[in-house]
Coordinates of C-alpha atoms in Angstrom, one line a residue:
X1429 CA 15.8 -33.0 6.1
X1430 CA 13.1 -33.3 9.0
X1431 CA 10.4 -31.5 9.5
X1432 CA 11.4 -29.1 12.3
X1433 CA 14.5 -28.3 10.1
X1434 CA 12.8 -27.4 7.5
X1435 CA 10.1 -25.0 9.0
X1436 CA 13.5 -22.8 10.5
X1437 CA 14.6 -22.7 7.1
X1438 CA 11.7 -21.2 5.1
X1439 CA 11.1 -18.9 8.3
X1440 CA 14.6 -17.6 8.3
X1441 CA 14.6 -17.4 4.4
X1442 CA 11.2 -15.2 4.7
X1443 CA 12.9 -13.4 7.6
X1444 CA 16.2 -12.2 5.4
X1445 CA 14.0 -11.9 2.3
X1446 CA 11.9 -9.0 3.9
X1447 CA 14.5 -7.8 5.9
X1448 CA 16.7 -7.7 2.9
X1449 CA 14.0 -5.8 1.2
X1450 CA 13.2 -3.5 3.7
X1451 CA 17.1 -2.2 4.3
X1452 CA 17.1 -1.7 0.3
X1453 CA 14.2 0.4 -0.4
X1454 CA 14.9 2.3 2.7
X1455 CA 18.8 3.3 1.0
X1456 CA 17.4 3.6 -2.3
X1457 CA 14.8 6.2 -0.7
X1458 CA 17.8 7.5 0.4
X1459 CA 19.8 7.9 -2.1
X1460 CA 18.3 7.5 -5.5
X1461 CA 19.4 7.1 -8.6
X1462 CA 20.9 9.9 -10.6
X1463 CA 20.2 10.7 -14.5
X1464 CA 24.0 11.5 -15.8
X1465 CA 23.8 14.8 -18.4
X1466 CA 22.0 14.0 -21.4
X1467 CA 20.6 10.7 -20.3
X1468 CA 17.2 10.0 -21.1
X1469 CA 14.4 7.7 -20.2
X1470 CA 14.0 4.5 -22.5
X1471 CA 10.6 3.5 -23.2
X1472 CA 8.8 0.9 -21.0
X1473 CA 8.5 -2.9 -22.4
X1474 CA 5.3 -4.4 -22.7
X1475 CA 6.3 -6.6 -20.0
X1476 CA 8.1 -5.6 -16.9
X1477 CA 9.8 -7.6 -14.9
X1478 CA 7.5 -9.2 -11.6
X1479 CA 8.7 -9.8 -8.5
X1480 CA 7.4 -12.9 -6.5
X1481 CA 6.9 -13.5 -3.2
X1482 CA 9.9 -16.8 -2.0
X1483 CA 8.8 -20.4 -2.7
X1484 CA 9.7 -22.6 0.2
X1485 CA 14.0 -22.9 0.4
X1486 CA 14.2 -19.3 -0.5
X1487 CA 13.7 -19.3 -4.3
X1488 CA 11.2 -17.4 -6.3
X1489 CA 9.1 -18.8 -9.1
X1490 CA 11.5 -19.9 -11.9
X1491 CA 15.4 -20.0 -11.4
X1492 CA 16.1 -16.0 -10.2
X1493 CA 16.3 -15.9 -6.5
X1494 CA 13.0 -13.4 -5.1
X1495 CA 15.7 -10.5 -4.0
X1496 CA 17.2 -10.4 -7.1
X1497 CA 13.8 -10.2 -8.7
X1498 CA 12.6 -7.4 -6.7
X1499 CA 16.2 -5.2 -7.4
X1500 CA 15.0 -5.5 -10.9
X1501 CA 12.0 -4.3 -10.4
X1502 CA 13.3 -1.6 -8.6
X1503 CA 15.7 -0.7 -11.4
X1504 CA 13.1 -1.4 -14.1
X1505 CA 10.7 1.6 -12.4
X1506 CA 13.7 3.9 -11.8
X1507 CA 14.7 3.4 -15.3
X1508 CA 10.9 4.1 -16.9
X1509 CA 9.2 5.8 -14.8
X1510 CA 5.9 6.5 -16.8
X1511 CA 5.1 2.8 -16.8
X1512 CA 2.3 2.8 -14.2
X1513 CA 2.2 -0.5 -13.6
X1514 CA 5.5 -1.5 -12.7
X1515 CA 5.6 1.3 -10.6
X1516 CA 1.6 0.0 -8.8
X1517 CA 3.8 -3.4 -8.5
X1518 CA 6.9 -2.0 -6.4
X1519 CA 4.2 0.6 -4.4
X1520 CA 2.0 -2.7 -3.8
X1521 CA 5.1 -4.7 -2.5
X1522 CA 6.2 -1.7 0.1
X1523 CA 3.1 -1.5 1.0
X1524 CA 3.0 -5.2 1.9
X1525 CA 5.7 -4.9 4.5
X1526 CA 4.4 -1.9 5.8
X1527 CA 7.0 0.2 4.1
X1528 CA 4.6 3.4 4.1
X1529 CA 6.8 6.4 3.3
X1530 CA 8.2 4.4 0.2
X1531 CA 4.7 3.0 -1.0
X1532 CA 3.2 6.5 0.0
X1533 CA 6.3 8.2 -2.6
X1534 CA 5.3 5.4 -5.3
X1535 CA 1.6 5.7 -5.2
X1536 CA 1.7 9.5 -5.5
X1537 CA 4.1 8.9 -8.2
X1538 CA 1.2 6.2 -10.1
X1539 CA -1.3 9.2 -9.7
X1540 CA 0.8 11.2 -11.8
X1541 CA 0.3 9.0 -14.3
X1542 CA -2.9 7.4 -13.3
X1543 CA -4.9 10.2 -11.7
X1544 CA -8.4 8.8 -12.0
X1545 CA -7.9 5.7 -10.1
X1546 CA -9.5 5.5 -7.1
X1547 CA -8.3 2.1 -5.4
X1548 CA -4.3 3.7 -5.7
X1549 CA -5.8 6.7 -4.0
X1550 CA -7.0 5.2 -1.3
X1551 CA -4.2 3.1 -0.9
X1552 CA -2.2 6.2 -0.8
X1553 CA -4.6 7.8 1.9
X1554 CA -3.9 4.0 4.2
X1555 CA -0.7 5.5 3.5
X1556 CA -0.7 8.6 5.3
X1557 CA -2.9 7.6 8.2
X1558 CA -0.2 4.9 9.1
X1559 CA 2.2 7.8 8.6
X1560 CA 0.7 9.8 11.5
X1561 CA -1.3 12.0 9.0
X1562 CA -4.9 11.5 9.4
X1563 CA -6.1 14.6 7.8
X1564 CA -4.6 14.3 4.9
X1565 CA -5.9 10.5 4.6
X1566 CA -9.1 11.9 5.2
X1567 CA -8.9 14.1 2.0
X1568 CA -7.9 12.0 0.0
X1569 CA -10.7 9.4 1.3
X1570 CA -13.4 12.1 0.9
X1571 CA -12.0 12.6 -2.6
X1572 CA -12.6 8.9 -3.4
X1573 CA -16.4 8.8 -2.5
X1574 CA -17.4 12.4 -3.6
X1575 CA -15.9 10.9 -7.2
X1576 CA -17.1 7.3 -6.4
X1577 CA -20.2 6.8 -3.7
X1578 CA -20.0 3.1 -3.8
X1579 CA -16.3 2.9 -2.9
X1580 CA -16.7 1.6 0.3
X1581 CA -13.0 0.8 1.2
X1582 CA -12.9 4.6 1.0
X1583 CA -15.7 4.7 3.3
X1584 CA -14.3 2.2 5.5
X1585 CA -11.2 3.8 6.1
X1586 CA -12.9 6.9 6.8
X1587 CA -14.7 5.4 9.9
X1588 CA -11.6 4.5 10.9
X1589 CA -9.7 7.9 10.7
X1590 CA -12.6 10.0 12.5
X1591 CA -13.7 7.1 15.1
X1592 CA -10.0 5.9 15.8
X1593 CA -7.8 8.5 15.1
X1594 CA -9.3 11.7 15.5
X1595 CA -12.0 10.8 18.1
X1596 CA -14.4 12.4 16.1
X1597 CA -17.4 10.1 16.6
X1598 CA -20.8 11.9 15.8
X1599 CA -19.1 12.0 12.2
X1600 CA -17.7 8.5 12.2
X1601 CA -21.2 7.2 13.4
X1602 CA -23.2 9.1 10.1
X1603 CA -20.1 7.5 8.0
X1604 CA -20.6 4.6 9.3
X1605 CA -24.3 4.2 8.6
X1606 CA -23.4 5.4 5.1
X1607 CA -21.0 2.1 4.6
X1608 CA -23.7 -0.3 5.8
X1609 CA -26.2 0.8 3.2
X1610 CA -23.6 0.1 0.5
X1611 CA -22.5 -3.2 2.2
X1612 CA -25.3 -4.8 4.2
X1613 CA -24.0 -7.8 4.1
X1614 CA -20.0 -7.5 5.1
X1615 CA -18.3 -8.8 8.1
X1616 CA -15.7 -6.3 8.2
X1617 CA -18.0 -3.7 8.1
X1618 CA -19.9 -5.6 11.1
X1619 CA -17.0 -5.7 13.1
X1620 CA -16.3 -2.2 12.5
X1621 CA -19.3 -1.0 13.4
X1622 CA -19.1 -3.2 16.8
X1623 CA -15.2 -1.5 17.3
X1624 CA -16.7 2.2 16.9
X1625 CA -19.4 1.3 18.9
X1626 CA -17.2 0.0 21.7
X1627 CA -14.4 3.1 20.8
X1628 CA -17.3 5.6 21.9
X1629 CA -18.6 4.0 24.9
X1630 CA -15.0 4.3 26.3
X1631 CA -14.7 0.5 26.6

């Protein structure tokens, strides 16, 4: 197999691997699984099952193709739902491809379990800006660094919710000097600073 040929087939395998993905969590949002009469939850394993992104030809790590490792997965978290993790894992993945009303449901559901941690809620709060909801983002992002002051990916998003989505920019300009105290020294901040700057001057 050439070159060229090969390149068309790991895109197109990536391609129908997230496209794949995308149609099934959308139908199991849809329509989700229901507990017959009488059926209970079983307790979670020590080890759920991962899902993996596709090695080159299609095929995940080990002999399962990646699909089939992400319906499990799936299954595994609808099947126990109080094991945090596996359900961070299938939140993380929609999240990945942009999947935000599904990785929004999951993450909410994580918080349920795992109330105090602050990274899942302010990946929930990216959730709900991308959702067209940047007030509730903000809450939850305010939340994060009235609990934590040094979270600055809290911080970070904030300045982007009042300088880029509500136009609010005397406010984004104090957050924003309140996230380069706590990182000095990081580029993304820098460029985000230079954005908001640019975002206010109407250029």
């Amino acid at each position: 197999m050439n070159r060229d040929s090969l390149m068309f087939l790991v895109i197109g395998t990536l391609v129908g691997f997230i496209a794949g993905y995308v149609m099934h969590e959308v139908m199991a949002a849809r329509q989700p699984a229901p507990l017959r009469p009488g059926q209970t939850r079983s307790a979670a394993p020590a080890n759920p099952p991962q899902a993996t992104a596709p090695a080159a030809g299609g095929a995940a790590s080990g002999s399962q193709p990646a699909m089939e490792q992400v319906q499990r997965l799936r299954a595994y978290v609808e099947e126990n739902p109080n094991d945090a993790e596996a359900v961070r894992q299938l939140a993380d993945l929609n999240y990945d491809i942009s999947n935000w009303q599904r990785a929004a449901e999951l993450y909410g559901r994580y918080l349920e379990l795992e109330p105090d941690n602050l990274d899942v809620m302010t990946d929930l709060g990216a959730c709900y800006r991308f959702l067209g909801q940047p007030r509730d983002a903000l809450a939850l992002f305010r939340q994060v660094r009235e609990r934590a002051p040094d979270h600055w990916r809290a911080r970070y998003n904030e300045v982007l919710v009042l300088g880029f989505d509500l136009d609010d920019f005397e406010a984004a300009k104090t957050a924003m000097a309140q996230l380069q105290l706590i990182q000095p020294g990081n580029s993304q901040v820098s460029r985000l600073a230079a954005e908001l700057a640019k975002r206010s001057q109407g250029t």
